[in-house]
Amino acid sequence: MHERKSSSSLFLMELIIVLFFFLLTAAICIQVFARAHSISRSSLELSHAQSLCASAAEVFSGTDGSAEAFLEKFPEGITAEQGVELFYDENFQSSGENEAKYRLTVKTSSSGTDSRSAVIRFLSGDAEIYSLTVCRHIPLTAEKEGNS
């Protein structure tokens, strides 16, 4: 009878070790899945930020780069200091400033009479996700050359 008691305690010890191993493995898997979800969300944010900034850069390059030209293409935007701001919710859909999780800012500047530049930033709160600088050369026209 004494042998039976020692074999059952050995069995319990083995069972505890196996359960500990499975718990440790489960904890590691949960951390890996959580990290993968976080990386996936960051990748999605970066992809949308790049796409939206590229759209704003195309508007800047294809127009005179004024706030009015941006608001014509992005009517949901608002004018801000030296440019335009657009707001997006967690699904990257246009939203109002109060519901926004993300913000796209376009700040323009002129350097001389023949070039303009814009800094386009996509932000989550105050953290910058993506930034793009665009320069646009404005060629002299015959009218401008005649006045010179």
Backbone as numpy.savetxt, mean C-alpha at the origin, in Angstrom:
# Nx Ny Nz CAx CAy CAz Cx Cy Cz
1.97 -57.75 39.43 1.16 -56.56 39.43 2.01 -55.30 39.43
3.18 -55.41 40.01 4.08 -54.26 40.04 4.54 -53.88 38.62
4.74 -54.85 37.74 5.15 -54.57 36.36 4.08 -53.81 35.60
2.87 -54.16 35.83 1.77 -53.50 35.13 1.72 -52.01 35.45
1.97 -51.64 36.68 1.96 -50.24 37.09 3.07 -49.46 36.38
4.25 -50.04 36.26 5.35 -49.35 35.60 5.11 -49.23 34.09
4.47 -50.22 33.49 4.21 -50.12 32.05 3.13 -49.09 31.77
2.15 -48.93 32.66 1.13 -47.91 32.43 1.72 -46.51 32.65
2.62 -46.35 33.59 3.26 -45.04 33.78 4.17 -44.71 32.60
4.80 -45.72 32.02 5.61 -45.50 30.82 4.72 -45.09 29.65
3.57 -45.73 29.54 2.63 -45.37 28.49 2.14 -43.94 28.65
1.83 -43.53 29.87 1.40 -42.16 30.13 2.50 -41.15 29.81
3.73 -41.50 30.13 4.85 -40.61 29.82 5.00 -40.46 28.31
4.90 -41.57 27.58 4.99 -41.51 26.12 3.84 -40.67 25.55
2.66 -40.83 26.09 1.50 -40.07 25.63 1.70 -38.57 25.88
2.22 -38.20 27.01 2.49 -36.80 27.32 3.53 -36.23 26.36
4.56 -36.98 26.07 5.60 -36.52 25.14 5.03 -36.33 23.74
4.20 -37.27 23.29 3.58 -37.15 21.96 2.65 -35.94 21.92
1.84 -35.73 22.96 0.96 -34.56 22.99 1.76 -33.26 22.99
2.82 -33.23 23.75 3.69 -32.05 23.75 4.25 -31.78 22.36
4.69 -32.82 21.67 5.21 -32.68 20.31 4.14 -32.12 19.37
2.92 -32.63 19.44 1.85 -32.14 18.58 1.47 -30.70 18.91
1.45 -30.35 20.19 1.16 -28.97 20.58 2.24 -28.01 20.07
3.48 -28.42 20.18 4.58 -27.59 19.69 4.49 -27.42 18.17
4.20 -28.50 17.48 4.05 -28.44 16.02 2.87 -27.55 15.63
1.76 -27.66 16.33 0.58 -26.83 16.05 0.89 -25.35 16.28
1.61 -25.03 17.34 1.97 -23.63 17.62 2.85 -23.06 16.51
3.80 -23.85 16.04 4.67 -23.40 14.95 3.86 -23.19 13.68
2.94 -24.10 13.38 2.11 -23.97 12.17 1.23 -22.73 12.23
0.67 -22.45 13.39 -0.17 -21.25 13.54 0.65 -20.00 13.29
1.87 -19.95 13.81 2.73 -18.78 13.57 3.08 -18.64 12.10
3.36 -19.76 11.44 3.69 -19.71 10.01 2.50 -19.21 9.21
1.30 -19.71 9.51 0.11 -19.27 8.79 -0.19 -17.80 9.05
-0.01 -17.35 10.27 -0.24 -15.93 10.59 0.76 -15.05 9.85
2.02 -15.46 9.79 3.03 -14.69 9.07 2.73 -14.68 7.57
2.28 -15.81 7.04 1.93 -15.88 5.62 0.76 -14.96 5.30
-0.21 -14.89 6.20 -1.35 -13.99 5.99 -0.89 -12.53 6.01
0.00 -12.20 6.93 0.52 -10.83 7.02 1.31 -10.46 5.76
2.12 -11.38 5.28 2.90 -11.12 4.06 1.97 -10.98 2.86
0.94 -11.79 2.81 -0.05 -11.72 1.72 -0.75 -10.37 1.73
-1.13 -9.89 2.91 -1.80 -8.59 3.02 -0.85 -7.46 2.61
0.40 -7.53 3.02 1.39 -6.51 2.64 1.61 -6.51 1.13
1.65 -7.68 0.55 1.83 -7.80 -0.89 0.63 -7.21 -1.63
-0.56 -7.47 -1.13 -1.78 -6.92 -1.74 -1.77 -5.40 -1.64
-1.40 -4.86 -0.48 -1.31 -3.41 -0.32 -0.31 -2.80 -1.29
0.85 -3.42 -1.41 1.88 -2.90 -2.30 1.42 -2.95 -3.76
0.76 -4.01 -4.15 0.27 -4.15 -5.52 -0.76 -3.06 -5.84
-1.72 -2.86 -4.95 -2.74 -1.82 -5.18 -2.11 -0.43 -5.14
-1.18 -0.23 -4.23 -0.52 1.08 -4.13 0.23 1.40 -5.41
0.96 0.43 -5.94 1.71 0.64 -7.17 0.76 0.94 -8.33
-0.32 0.23 -8.42 -1.29 0.44 -9.49 -1.94 1.83 -9.41
-2.36 2.22 -8.21 -3.00 3.52 -8.05 -2.02 4.67 -8.26
-0.78 4.51 -7.80 0.23 5.55 -8.03 0.57 5.66 -9.52
0.63 4.52 -10.21 0.89 4.54 -11.65 -0.25 5.25 -12.40
-1.48 5.03 -11.97 -2.62 5.73 -12.58 -2.51 7.23 -12.38
-2.15 7.64 -11.18 -1.98 9.07 -10.90 -0.82 9.64 -11.72
0.25 8.87 -11.90 1.39 9.33 -12.71 0.98 9.49 -14.17
0.15 8.59 -14.68 -0.33 8.71 -16.06 -1.18 9.96 -16.23
-2.01 10.27 -15.24 -2.82 11.50 -15.31 -1.90 12.71 -15.31
-0.87 12.69 -14.44 0.07 13.80 -14.39 0.79 13.97 -15.72
1.24 12.86 -16.31 1.99 12.94 -17.57 1.10 13.31 -18.75
-0.17 12.91 -18.71 -1.06 13.15 -19.84 -1.82 14.46 -19.79
-1.70 15.18 -18.69 -2.39 16.47 -18.56 -1.37 17.55 -18.20
-1.89 18.72 -17.84 -0.97 19.78 -17.42 -0.51 19.60 -15.97
-1.02 18.59 -15.27 -0.59 18.29 -13.92 -1.23 19.15 -12.85
-2.24 19.91 -13.22 -2.90 20.78 -12.24 -3.87 19.97 -11.39
-4.27 20.55 -10.27 -5.25 19.89 -9.39 -6.57 19.70 -10.12
-6.94 20.65 -10.96 -8.19 20.54 -11.71 -8.16 19.35 -12.66
-7.01 19.09 -13.30 -6.88 17.95 -14.21 -7.01 16.64 -13.43
-6.44 16.57 -12.23 -6.57 15.37 -11.41 -8.01 15.16 -10.98
-8.68 16.25 -10.57 -10.06 16.13 -10.11 -11.00 15.78 -11.25
-10.62 16.11 -12.48 -11.42 15.70 -13.64 -11.36 14.19 -13.82
-10.19 13.60 -13.62 -10.01 12.16 -13.77 -10.38 11.40 -12.50
-10.17 12.00 -11.33 -10.50 11.39 -10.04 -11.45 12.33 -9.30
-12.73 12.33 -9.66 -13.67 13.30 -9.05 -13.88 13.13 -7.55
-13.53 11.96 -7.01 -13.70 11.74 -5.57 -12.58 12.36 -4.74
-11.56 12.92 -5.39 -10.43 13.52 -4.68 -10.75 14.89 -4.15
-9.88 15.38 -3.29 -10.02 16.73 -2.75 -8.70 17.47 -2.96
-8.79 18.78 -3.08 -7.56 19.56 -3.23 -6.91 19.71 -1.86
-5.59 19.65 -1.88 -4.80 19.78 -0.66 -3.66 20.74 -0.97
-2.81 20.96 0.01 -1.67 21.86 -0.21 -0.81 21.33 -1.36
-0.62 22.12 -2.37 0.22 21.81 -3.53 -0.21 20.56 -4.28
-1.48 20.17 -4.21 -1.87 18.98 -4.96 -3.24 18.45 -4.60
-3.35 17.12 -4.67 -4.63 16.44 -4.52 -4.47 15.27 -3.55
-5.54 14.94 -2.83 -5.56 13.76 -1.98 -6.76 12.90 -2.37
-6.53 11.59 -2.40 -7.59 10.61 -2.67 -7.61 9.63 -1.50
-8.80 9.15 -1.16 -8.94 8.27 0.00 -9.54 6.93 -0.43
-9.06 5.85 0.21 -9.50 4.50 -0.13 -9.79 3.72 1.14
-10.80 2.85 1.08 -11.12 1.99 2.23 -10.26 0.74 2.23
-10.54 -0.21 3.13 -9.71 -1.42 3.25 -9.78 -2.33 2.03
-10.80 -2.12 1.17 -10.92 -2.90 -0.07 -10.39 -2.12 -1.28
-9.71 -1.02 -1.04 -9.10 -0.17 -2.06 -10.15 0.44 -2.99
-11.33 0.72 -2.44 -12.38 1.42 -3.16 -12.38 2.87 -2.67
-12.72 3.79 -3.56 -12.76 5.20 -3.17 -13.72 5.39 -2.01
-13.32 6.22 -1.07 -14.16 6.47 0.10 -13.94 7.90 0.57
-14.73 8.27 1.55 -14.56 9.58 2.16 -13.37 9.57 3.11
-12.98 10.75 3.52 -11.80 10.88 4.39 -12.00 10.16 5.73
-13.22 10.18 6.27 -13.48 9.58 7.58 -13.44 8.06 7.55
-13.87 7.44 6.43 -13.89 5.97 6.34 -12.60 5.40 5.78
-11.67 6.25 5.40 -10.47 5.81 4.67 -9.47 5.10 5.56
-8.87 4.05 5.00 -7.74 3.39 5.64 -6.45 3.79 4.94
-6.56 4.10 3.64 -5.41 4.46 2.82 -5.62 5.85 2.21
-4.50 6.50 1.91 -4.55 7.85 1.33 -3.50 7.96 0.24
-3.90 8.49 -0.90 -2.97 8.76 -2.00 -2.81 10.27 -2.10
-1.58 10.75 -2.01 -1.33 12.19 -2.11 -0.50 12.47 -3.35
-0.83 13.55 -4.02 -0.08 14.00 -5.19 0.31 15.45 -4.92
1.61 15.68 -4.79 2.12 17.03 -4.57 2.93 17.43 -5.78
2.53 18.51 -6.42 3.20 18.95 -7.64 4.06 20.17 -7.35
5.07 20.35 -8.21 5.92 21.53 -8.12 6.45 21.85 -9.51
6.76 23.10 -9.73 7.32 23.54 -11.01 8.78 23.91 -10.79
9.61 23.54 -11.76 11.00 23.96 -11.72 11.29 24.66 -13.04
11.18 25.96 -12.99 11.36 26.73 -14.21 10.08 26.75 -15.02
10.19 27.14 -16.28 9.02 27.24 -17.14 8.82 26.00 -18.00
9.82 25.12 -18.03 9.72 24.00 -18.96 9.60 22.62 -18.30
9.43 22.55 -16.99 9.26 21.23 -16.39 8.42 21.31 -15.11
7.74 20.23 -14.86 6.93 20.07 -13.64 7.26 18.71 -13.06
7.12 18.58 -11.77 7.34 17.28 -11.13 6.24 17.05 -10.09
6.04 15.77 -9.79 5.05 15.39 -8.78 5.61 14.26 -7.94
5.31 14.30 -6.67 5.62 13.20 -5.77 4.28 12.57 -5.41
4.13 11.31 -5.78 2.89 10.58 -5.54 3.17 9.57 -4.45
2.42 9.64 -3.35 2.66 8.75 -2.21 1.36 8.03 -1.85
1.50 6.77 -1.50 0.37 5.98 -1.02 0.65 5.63 0.43
-0.26 6.02 1.32 -0.02 5.90 2.76 -1.11 5.09 3.45
-0.70 4.38 4.48 -1.63 3.74 5.40 -1.42 4.42 6.73
-2.34 5.27 7.10 -2.11 6.13 8.27 -1.00 7.10 7.92
0.09 7.07 8.69 1.25 7.90 8.37 2.39 7.08 7.76
2.19 5.77 7.63 3.24 4.89 7.09 3.14 4.85 5.57
4.25 5.14 4.93 4.29 5.13 3.47 4.42 3.69 2.96
3.53 3.33 2.03 3.57 2.01 1.42 4.34 2.08 0.10
4.10 3.14 -0.68 4.73 3.26 -1.99 4.86 4.73 -2.33
5.92 5.08 -3.04 6.14 6.45 -3.46 6.68 6.46 -4.88
6.27 7.45 -5.63 6.67 7.55 -7.02 6.91 9.02 -7.34
8.04 9.33 -7.95 8.34 10.69 -8.37 8.28 10.74 -9.88
7.54 11.71 -10.40 7.34 11.84 -11.84 7.78 13.23 -12.27
8.57 13.30 -13.33 8.98 14.58 -13.91 8.39 14.67 -15.31
7.96 15.87 -15.67 7.35 16.08 -16.98 7.97 17.31 -17.61
8.50 17.11 -18.81 9.07 18.22 -19.56 7.97 18.86 -20.39
7.88 20.17 -20.33 6.89 20.91 -21.12 7.65 21.57 -22.26
7.49 21.07 -23.49 8.24 21.63 -24.61 7.77 23.03 -24.95
8.70 23.81 -25.46 8.35 25.15 -25.92 7.53 25.05 -27.19
6.46 25.81 -27.25 5.63 25.82 -28.47 6.03 27.03 -29.30
5.53 27.09 -30.52 5.85 28.21 -31.41 5.38 29.51 -30.79
4.26 29.50 -30.08 3.74 30.70 -29.43 4.70 31.18 -28.34
5.23 30.25 -27.54 6.17 30.62 -26.48 7.49 31.09 -27.07
7.94 30.44 -28.17 9.20 30.84 -28.80 9.10 32.25 -29.41
7.92 32.60 -29.94 7.73 33.91 -30.53 7.73 35.01 -29.48
7.29 34.71 -28.30 7.25 35.71 -27.21 8.62 35.91 -26.58
9.54 34.98 -26.77 10.84 35.06 -26.13 11.72 36.05 -26.82
